[in-house]
PDB file of C-alpha atoms in Angstrom:
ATOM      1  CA  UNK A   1     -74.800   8.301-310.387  1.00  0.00           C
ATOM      2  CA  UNK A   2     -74.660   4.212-309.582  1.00  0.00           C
ATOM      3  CA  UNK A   3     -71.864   2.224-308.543  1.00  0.00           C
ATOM      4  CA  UNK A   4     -72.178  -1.300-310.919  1.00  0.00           C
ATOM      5  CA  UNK A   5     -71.465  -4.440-309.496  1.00  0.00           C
ATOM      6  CA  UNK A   6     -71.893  -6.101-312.525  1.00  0.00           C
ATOM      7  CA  UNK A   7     -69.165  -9.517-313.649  1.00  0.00           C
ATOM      8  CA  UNK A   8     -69.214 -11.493-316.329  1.00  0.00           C
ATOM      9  CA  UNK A   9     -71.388 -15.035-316.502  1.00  0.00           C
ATOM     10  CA  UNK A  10     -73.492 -13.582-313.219  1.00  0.00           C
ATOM     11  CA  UNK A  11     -77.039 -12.049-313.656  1.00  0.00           C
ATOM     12  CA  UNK A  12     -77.238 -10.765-309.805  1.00  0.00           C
ATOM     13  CA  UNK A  13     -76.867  -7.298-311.304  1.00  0.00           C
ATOM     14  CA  UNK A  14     -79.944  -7.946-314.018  1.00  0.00           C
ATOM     15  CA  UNK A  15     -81.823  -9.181-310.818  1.00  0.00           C
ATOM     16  CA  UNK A  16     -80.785  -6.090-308.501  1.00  0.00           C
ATOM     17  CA  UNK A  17     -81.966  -3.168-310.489  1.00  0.00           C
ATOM     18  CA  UNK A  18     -78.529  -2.976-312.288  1.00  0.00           C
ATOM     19  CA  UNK A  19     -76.599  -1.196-309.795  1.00  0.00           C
ATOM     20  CA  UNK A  20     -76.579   0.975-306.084  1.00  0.00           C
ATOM     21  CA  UNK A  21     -77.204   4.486-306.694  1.00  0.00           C
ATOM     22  CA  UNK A  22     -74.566   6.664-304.764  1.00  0.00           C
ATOM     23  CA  UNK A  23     -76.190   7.838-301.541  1.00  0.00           C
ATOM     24  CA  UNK A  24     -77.810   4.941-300.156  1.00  0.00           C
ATOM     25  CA  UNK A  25     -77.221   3.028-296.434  1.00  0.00           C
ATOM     26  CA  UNK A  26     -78.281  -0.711-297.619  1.00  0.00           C
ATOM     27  CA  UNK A  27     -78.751  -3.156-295.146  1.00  0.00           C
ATOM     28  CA  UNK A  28     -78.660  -6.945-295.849  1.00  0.00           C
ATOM     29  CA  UNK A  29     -80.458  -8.455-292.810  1.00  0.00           C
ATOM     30  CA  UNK A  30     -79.965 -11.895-292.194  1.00  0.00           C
ATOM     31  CA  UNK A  31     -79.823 -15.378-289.781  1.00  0.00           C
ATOM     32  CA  UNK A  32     -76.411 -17.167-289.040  1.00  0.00           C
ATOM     33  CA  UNK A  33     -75.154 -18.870-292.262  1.00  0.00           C
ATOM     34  CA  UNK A  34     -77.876 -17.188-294.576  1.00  0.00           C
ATOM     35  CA  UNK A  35     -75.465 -15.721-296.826  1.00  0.00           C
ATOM     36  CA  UNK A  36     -74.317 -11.939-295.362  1.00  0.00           C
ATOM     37  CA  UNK A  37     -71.079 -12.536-296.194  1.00  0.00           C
ATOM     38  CA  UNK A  38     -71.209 -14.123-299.337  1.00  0.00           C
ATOM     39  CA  UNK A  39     -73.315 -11.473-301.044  1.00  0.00           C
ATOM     40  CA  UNK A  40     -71.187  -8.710-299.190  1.00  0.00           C
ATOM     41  CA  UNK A  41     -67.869 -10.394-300.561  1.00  0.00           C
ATOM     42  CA  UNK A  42     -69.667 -10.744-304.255  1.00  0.00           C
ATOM     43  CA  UNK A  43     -71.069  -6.932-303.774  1.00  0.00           C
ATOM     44  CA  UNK A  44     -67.513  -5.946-303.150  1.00  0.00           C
ATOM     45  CA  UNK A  45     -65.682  -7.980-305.895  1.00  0.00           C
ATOM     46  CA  UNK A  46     -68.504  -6.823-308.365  1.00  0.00           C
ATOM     47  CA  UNK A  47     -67.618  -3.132-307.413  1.00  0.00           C
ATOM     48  CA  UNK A  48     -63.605  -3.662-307.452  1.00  0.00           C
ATOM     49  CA  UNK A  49     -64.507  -5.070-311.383  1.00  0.00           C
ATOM     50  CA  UNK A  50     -66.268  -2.398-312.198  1.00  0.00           C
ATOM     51  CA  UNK A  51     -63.325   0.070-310.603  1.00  0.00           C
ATOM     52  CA  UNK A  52     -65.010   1.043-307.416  1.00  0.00           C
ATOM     53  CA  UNK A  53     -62.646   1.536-304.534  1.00  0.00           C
ATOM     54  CA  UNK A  54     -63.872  -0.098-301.174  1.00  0.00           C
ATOM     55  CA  UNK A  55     -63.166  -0.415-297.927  1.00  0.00           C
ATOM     56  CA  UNK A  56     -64.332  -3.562-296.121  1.00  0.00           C
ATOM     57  CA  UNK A  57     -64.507  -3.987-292.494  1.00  0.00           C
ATOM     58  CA  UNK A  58     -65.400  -7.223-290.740  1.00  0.00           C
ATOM     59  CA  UNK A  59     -66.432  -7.989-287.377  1.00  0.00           C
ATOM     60  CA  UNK A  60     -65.263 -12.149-288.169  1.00  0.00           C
ATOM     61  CA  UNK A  61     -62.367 -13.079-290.468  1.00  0.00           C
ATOM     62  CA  UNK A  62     -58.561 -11.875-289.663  1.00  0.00           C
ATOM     63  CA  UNK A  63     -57.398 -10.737-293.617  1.00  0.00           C
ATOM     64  CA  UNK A  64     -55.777 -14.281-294.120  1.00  0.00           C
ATOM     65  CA  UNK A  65     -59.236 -16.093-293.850  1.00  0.00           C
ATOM     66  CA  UNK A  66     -61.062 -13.692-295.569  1.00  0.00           C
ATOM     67  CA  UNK A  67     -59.015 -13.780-298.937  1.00  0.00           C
ATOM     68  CA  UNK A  68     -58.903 -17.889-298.951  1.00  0.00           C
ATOM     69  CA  UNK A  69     -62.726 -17.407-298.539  1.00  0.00           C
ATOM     70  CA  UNK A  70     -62.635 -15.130-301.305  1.00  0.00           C
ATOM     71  CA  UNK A  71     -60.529 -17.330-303.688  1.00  0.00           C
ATOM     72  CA  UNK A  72     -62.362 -20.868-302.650  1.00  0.00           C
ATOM     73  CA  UNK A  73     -65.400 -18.562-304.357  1.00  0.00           C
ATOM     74  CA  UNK A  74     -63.988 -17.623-306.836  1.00  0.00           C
ATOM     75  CA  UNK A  75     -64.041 -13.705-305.956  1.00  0.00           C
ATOM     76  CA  UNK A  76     -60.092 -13.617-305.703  1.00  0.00           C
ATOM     77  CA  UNK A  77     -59.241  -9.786-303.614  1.00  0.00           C
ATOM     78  CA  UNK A  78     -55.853 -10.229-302.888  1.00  0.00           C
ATOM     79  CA  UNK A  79     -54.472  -8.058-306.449  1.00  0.00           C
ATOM     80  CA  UNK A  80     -56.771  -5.559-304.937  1.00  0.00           C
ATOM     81  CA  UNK A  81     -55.757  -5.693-301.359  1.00  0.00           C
ATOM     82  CA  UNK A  82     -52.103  -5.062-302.142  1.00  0.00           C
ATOM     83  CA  UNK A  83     -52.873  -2.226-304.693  1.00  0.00           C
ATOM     84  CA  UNK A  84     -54.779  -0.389-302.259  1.00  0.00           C
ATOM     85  CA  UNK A  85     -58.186  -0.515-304.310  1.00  0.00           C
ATOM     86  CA  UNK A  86     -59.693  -2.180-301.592  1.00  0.00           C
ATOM     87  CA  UNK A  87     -58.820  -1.583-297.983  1.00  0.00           C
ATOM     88  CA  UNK A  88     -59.699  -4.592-295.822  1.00  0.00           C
ATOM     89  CA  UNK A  89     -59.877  -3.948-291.807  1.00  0.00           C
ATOM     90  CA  UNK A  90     -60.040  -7.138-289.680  1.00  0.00           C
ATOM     91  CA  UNK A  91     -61.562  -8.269-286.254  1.00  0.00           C
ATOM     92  CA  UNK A  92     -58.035  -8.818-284.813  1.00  0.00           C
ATOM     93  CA  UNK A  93     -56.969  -4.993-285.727  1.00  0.00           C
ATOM     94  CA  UNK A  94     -59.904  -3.620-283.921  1.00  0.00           C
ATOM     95  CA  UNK A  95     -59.023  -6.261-280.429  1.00  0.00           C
ATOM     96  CA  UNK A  96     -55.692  -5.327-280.731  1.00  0.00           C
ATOM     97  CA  UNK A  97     -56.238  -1.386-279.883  1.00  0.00           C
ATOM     98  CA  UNK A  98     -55.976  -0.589-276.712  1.00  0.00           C
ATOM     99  CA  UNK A  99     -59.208   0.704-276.538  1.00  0.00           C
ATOM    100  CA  UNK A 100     -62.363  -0.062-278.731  1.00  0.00           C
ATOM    101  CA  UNK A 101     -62.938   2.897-281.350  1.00  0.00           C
ATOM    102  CA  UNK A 102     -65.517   4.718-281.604  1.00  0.00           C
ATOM    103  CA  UNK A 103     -67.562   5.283-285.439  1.00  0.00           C
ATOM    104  CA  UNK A 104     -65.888   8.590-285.589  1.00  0.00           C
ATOM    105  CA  UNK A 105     -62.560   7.528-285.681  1.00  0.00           C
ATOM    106  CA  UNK A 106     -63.786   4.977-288.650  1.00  0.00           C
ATOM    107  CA  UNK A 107     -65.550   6.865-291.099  1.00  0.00           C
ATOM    108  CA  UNK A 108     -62.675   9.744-290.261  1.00  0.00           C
ATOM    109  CA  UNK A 109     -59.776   8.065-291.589  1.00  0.00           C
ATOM    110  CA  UNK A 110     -58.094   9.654-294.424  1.00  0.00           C
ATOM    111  CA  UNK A 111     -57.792   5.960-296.119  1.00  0.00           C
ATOM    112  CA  UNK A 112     -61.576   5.439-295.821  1.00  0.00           C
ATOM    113  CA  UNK A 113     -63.028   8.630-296.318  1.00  0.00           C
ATOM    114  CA  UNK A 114     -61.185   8.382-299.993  1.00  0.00           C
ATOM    115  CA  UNK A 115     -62.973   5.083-301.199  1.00  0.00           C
ATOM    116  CA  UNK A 116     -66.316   5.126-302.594  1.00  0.00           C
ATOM    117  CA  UNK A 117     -67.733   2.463-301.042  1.00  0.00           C
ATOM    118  CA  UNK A 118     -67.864   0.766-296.993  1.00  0.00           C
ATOM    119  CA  UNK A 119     -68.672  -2.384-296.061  1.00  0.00           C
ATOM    120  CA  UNK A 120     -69.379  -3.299-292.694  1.00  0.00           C
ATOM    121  CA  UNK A 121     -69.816  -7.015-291.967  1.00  0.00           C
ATOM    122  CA  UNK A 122     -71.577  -7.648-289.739  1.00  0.00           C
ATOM    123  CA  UNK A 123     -73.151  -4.878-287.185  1.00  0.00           C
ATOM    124  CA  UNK A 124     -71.387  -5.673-283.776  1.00  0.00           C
ATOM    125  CA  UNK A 125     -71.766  -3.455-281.145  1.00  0.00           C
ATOM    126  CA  UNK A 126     -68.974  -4.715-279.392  1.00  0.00           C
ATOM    127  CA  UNK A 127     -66.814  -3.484-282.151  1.00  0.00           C
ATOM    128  CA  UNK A 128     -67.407   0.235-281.676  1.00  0.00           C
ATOM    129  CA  UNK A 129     -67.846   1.967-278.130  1.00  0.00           C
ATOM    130  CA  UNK A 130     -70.309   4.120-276.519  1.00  0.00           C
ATOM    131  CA  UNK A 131     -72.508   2.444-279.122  1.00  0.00           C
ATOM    132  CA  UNK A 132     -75.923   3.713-279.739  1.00  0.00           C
ATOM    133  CA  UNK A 133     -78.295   2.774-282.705  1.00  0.00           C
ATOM    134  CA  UNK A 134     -79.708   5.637-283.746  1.00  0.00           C
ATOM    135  CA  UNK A 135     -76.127   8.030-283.382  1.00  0.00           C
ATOM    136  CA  UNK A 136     -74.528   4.576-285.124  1.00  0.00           C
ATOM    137  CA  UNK A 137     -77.035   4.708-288.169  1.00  0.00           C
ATOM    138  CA  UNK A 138     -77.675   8.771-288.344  1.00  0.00           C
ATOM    139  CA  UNK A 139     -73.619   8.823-288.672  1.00  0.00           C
ATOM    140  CA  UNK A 140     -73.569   6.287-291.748  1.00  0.00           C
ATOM    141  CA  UNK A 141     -76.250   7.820-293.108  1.00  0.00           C
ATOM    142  CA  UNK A 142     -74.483  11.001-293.382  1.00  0.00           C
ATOM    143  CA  UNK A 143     -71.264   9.459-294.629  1.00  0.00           C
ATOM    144  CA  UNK A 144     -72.702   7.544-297.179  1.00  0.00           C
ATOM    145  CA  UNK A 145     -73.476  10.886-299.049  1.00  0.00           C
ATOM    146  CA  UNK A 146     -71.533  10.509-302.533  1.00  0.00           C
ATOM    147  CA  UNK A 147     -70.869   7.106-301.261  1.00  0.00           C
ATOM    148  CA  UNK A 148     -72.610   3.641-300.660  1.00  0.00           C
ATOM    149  CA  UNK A 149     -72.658   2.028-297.179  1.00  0.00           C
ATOM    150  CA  UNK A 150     -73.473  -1.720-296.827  1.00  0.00           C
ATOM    151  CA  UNK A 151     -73.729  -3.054-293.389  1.00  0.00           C
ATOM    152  CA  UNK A 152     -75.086  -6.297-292.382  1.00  0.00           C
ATOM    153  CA  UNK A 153     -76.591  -7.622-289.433  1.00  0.00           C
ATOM    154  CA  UNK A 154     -78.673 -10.628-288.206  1.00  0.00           C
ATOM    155  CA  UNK A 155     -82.328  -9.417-286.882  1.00  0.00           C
ATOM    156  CA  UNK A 156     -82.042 -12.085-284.154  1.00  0.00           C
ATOM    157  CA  UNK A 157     -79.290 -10.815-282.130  1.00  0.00           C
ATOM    158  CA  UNK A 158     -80.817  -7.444-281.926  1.00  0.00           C
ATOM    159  CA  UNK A 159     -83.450  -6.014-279.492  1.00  0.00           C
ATOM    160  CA  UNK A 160     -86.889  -5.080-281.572  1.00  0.00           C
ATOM    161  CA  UNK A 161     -86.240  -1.600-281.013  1.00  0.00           C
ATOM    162  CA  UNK A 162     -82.147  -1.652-282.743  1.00  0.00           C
ATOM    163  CA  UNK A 163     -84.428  -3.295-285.636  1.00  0.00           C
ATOM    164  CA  UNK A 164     -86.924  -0.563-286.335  1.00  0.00           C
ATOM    165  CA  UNK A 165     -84.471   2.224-286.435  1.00  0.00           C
ATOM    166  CA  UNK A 166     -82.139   0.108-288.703  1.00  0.00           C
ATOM    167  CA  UNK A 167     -85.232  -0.406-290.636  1.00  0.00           C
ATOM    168  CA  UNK A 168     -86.504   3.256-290.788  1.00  0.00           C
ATOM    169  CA  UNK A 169     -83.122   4.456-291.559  1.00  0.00           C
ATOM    170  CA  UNK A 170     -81.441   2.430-294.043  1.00  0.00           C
ATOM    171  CA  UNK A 171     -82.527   3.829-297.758  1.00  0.00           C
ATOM    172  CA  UNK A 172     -81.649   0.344-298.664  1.00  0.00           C
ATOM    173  CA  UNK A 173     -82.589  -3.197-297.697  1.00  0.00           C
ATOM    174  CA  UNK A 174     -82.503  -6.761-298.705  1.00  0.00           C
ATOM    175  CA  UNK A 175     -83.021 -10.049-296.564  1.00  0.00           C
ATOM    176  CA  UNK A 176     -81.754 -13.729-296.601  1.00  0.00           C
ATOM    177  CA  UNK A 177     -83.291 -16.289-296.460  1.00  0.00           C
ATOM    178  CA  UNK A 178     -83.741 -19.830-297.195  1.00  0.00           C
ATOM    179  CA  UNK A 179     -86.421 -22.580-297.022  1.00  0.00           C
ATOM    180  CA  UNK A 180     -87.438 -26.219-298.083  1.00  0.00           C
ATOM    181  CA  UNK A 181     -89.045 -26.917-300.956  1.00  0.00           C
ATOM    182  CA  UNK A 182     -89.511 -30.477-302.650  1.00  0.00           C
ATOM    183  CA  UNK A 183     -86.827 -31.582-299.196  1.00  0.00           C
ATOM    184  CA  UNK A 184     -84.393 -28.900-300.884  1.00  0.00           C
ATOM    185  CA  UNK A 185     -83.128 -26.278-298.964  1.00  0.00           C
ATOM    186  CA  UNK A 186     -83.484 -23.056-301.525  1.00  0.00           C
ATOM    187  CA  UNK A 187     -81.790 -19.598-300.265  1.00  0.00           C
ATOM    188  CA  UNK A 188     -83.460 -16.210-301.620  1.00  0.00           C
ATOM    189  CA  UNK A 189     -82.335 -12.556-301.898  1.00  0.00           C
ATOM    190  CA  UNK A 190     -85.714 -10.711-300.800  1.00  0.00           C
ATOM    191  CA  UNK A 191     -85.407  -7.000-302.422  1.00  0.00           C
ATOM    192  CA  UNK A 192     -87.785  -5.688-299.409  1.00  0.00           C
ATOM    193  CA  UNK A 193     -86.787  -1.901-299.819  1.00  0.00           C
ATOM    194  CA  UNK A 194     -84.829  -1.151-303.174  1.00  0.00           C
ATOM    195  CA  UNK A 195     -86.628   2.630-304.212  1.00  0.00           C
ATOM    196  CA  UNK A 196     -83.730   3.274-306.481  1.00  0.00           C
ATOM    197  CA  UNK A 197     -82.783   1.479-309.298  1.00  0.00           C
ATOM    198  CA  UNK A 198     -81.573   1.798-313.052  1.00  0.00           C
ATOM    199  CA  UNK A 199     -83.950  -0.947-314.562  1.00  0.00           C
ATOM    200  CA  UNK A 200     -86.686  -3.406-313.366  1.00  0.00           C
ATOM    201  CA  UNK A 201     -85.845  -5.232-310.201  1.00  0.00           C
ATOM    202  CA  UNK A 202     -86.863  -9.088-309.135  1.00  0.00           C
ATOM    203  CA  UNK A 203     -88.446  -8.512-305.831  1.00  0.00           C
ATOM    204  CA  UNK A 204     -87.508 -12.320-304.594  1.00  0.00           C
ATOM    205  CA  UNK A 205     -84.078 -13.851-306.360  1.00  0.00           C
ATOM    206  CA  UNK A 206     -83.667 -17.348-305.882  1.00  0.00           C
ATOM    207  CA  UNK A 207     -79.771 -18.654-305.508  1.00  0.00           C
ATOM    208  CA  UNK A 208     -77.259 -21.688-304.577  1.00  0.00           C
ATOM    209  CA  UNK A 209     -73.368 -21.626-304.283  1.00  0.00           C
ATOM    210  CA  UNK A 210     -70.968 -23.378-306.208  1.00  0.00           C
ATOM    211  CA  UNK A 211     -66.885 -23.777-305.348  1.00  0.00           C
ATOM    212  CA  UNK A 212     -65.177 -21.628-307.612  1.00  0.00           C
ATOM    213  CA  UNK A 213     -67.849 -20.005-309.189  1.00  0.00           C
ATOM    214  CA  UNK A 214     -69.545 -18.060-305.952  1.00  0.00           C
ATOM    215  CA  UNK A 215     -73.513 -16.988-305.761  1.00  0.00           C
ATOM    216  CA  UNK A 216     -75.262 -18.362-308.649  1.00  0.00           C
ATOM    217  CA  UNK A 217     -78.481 -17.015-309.603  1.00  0.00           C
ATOM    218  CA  UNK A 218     -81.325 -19.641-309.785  1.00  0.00           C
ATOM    219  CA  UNK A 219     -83.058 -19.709-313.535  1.00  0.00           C
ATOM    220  CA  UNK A 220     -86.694 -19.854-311.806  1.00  0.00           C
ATOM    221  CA  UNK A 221     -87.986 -20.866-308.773  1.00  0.00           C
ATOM    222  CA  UNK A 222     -91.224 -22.170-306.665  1.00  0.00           C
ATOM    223  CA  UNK A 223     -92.052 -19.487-304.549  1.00  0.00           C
TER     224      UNK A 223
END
């Protein structure tokens, strides 16, 4: 079984194998400002469209920020906020504890354990604690069975070693990133690990974003 993230007037789905097979811990690795976010947010909207129930936790944005980011993209969530389709769990709910949580008590909860899909943007350790990578991804891994997991996380503010255990244990991963070409700055979608899809997959997806219309998918590119 796949989860579609498929919307209307966007080929990202065409591009991505046509959908995440149920089962998989996918990673999106990438620098500050690269696009993590973005292409968890249009990930998440796709799957709400397609009626996919998620649950969305974020390391950055209190839930006020993250839906007028949403809307200026033109991936409104609010509808699916208040109907309790998607489950949104901010950076100021996790300071305001009076302890840190650990994983366990995340992937526990009765209200996440019952949607089909988490997000976790972006990997913090300072979120969680008693932290440790491999007990952190071994856990996720586990959870995401009938399920999809998406974290992100940005390679640079990890040691070499957190890295090469996300690496060897995600089923899943894809990387941002961007570079000049003709005094352009282009941004790509690299498909660097993607063993299971539901039809042909472009390995390197070129994009921009637009105001009210979100990711766009580039036509071609110069690679």
């Amino acid at each position: 079984m796949f989860f579609s993230f498929k919307i209307d007037g966007d080929e990202l789905d065409k591009r991505m194998g046509g959908g995440v097979y149920v089962g998989q811990l996918f990673t999106i690795f990438g620098d500050n400002s690269e696009g993590k976010t973005l292409l968890s947010l249009r990930l998440a909207y796709g799957f709400l469209k397609n009626g996919i129930s998620i649950t969305y936790v974020s390391s950055q944005m209190p839930v006020r920020e993250f839906i007028s980011f949403s809307d200026a993209l033109g991936y409104p969530v609010l509808n699916s906020v208040i109907s309790g389709s998607m489950l949104y769990i901010t950076p100021v709910f996790m300071l305001r504890r009076t302890r840190r949580a650990n994983l366990d008590e995340l992937i526990n909860n009765d209200r996440i354990k019952e949607k089909s899909v988490l997000i976790i943007d972006s990997l913090n350790p300072g979120m969680f604690r008693d932290f440790e990578i491999n007990s952190y991804m071994e856990k996720l891994r586990k959870f995401s069975e009938n399920r999809v997991v998406i974290i992100t996380a940005n390679q640079a503010s990890l040691d070499d070693a957190t890295v090469l255990r996300i690496n060897q244990l995600s089923t899943t991963i894809v990387t941002l990133h961007s570079k000049e070409l003709g005094g352009v700055k282009r941004h790509f979608i690299d498909l660097v690990k993607y063993p299971m899809v539901v039809r042909s997959i472009q390995q390197s997806i070129p994009f921009r974003v637009e105001p009210g219309r979100g990711l766009i998918v580039e036509i071609s590119s110069v690679s």
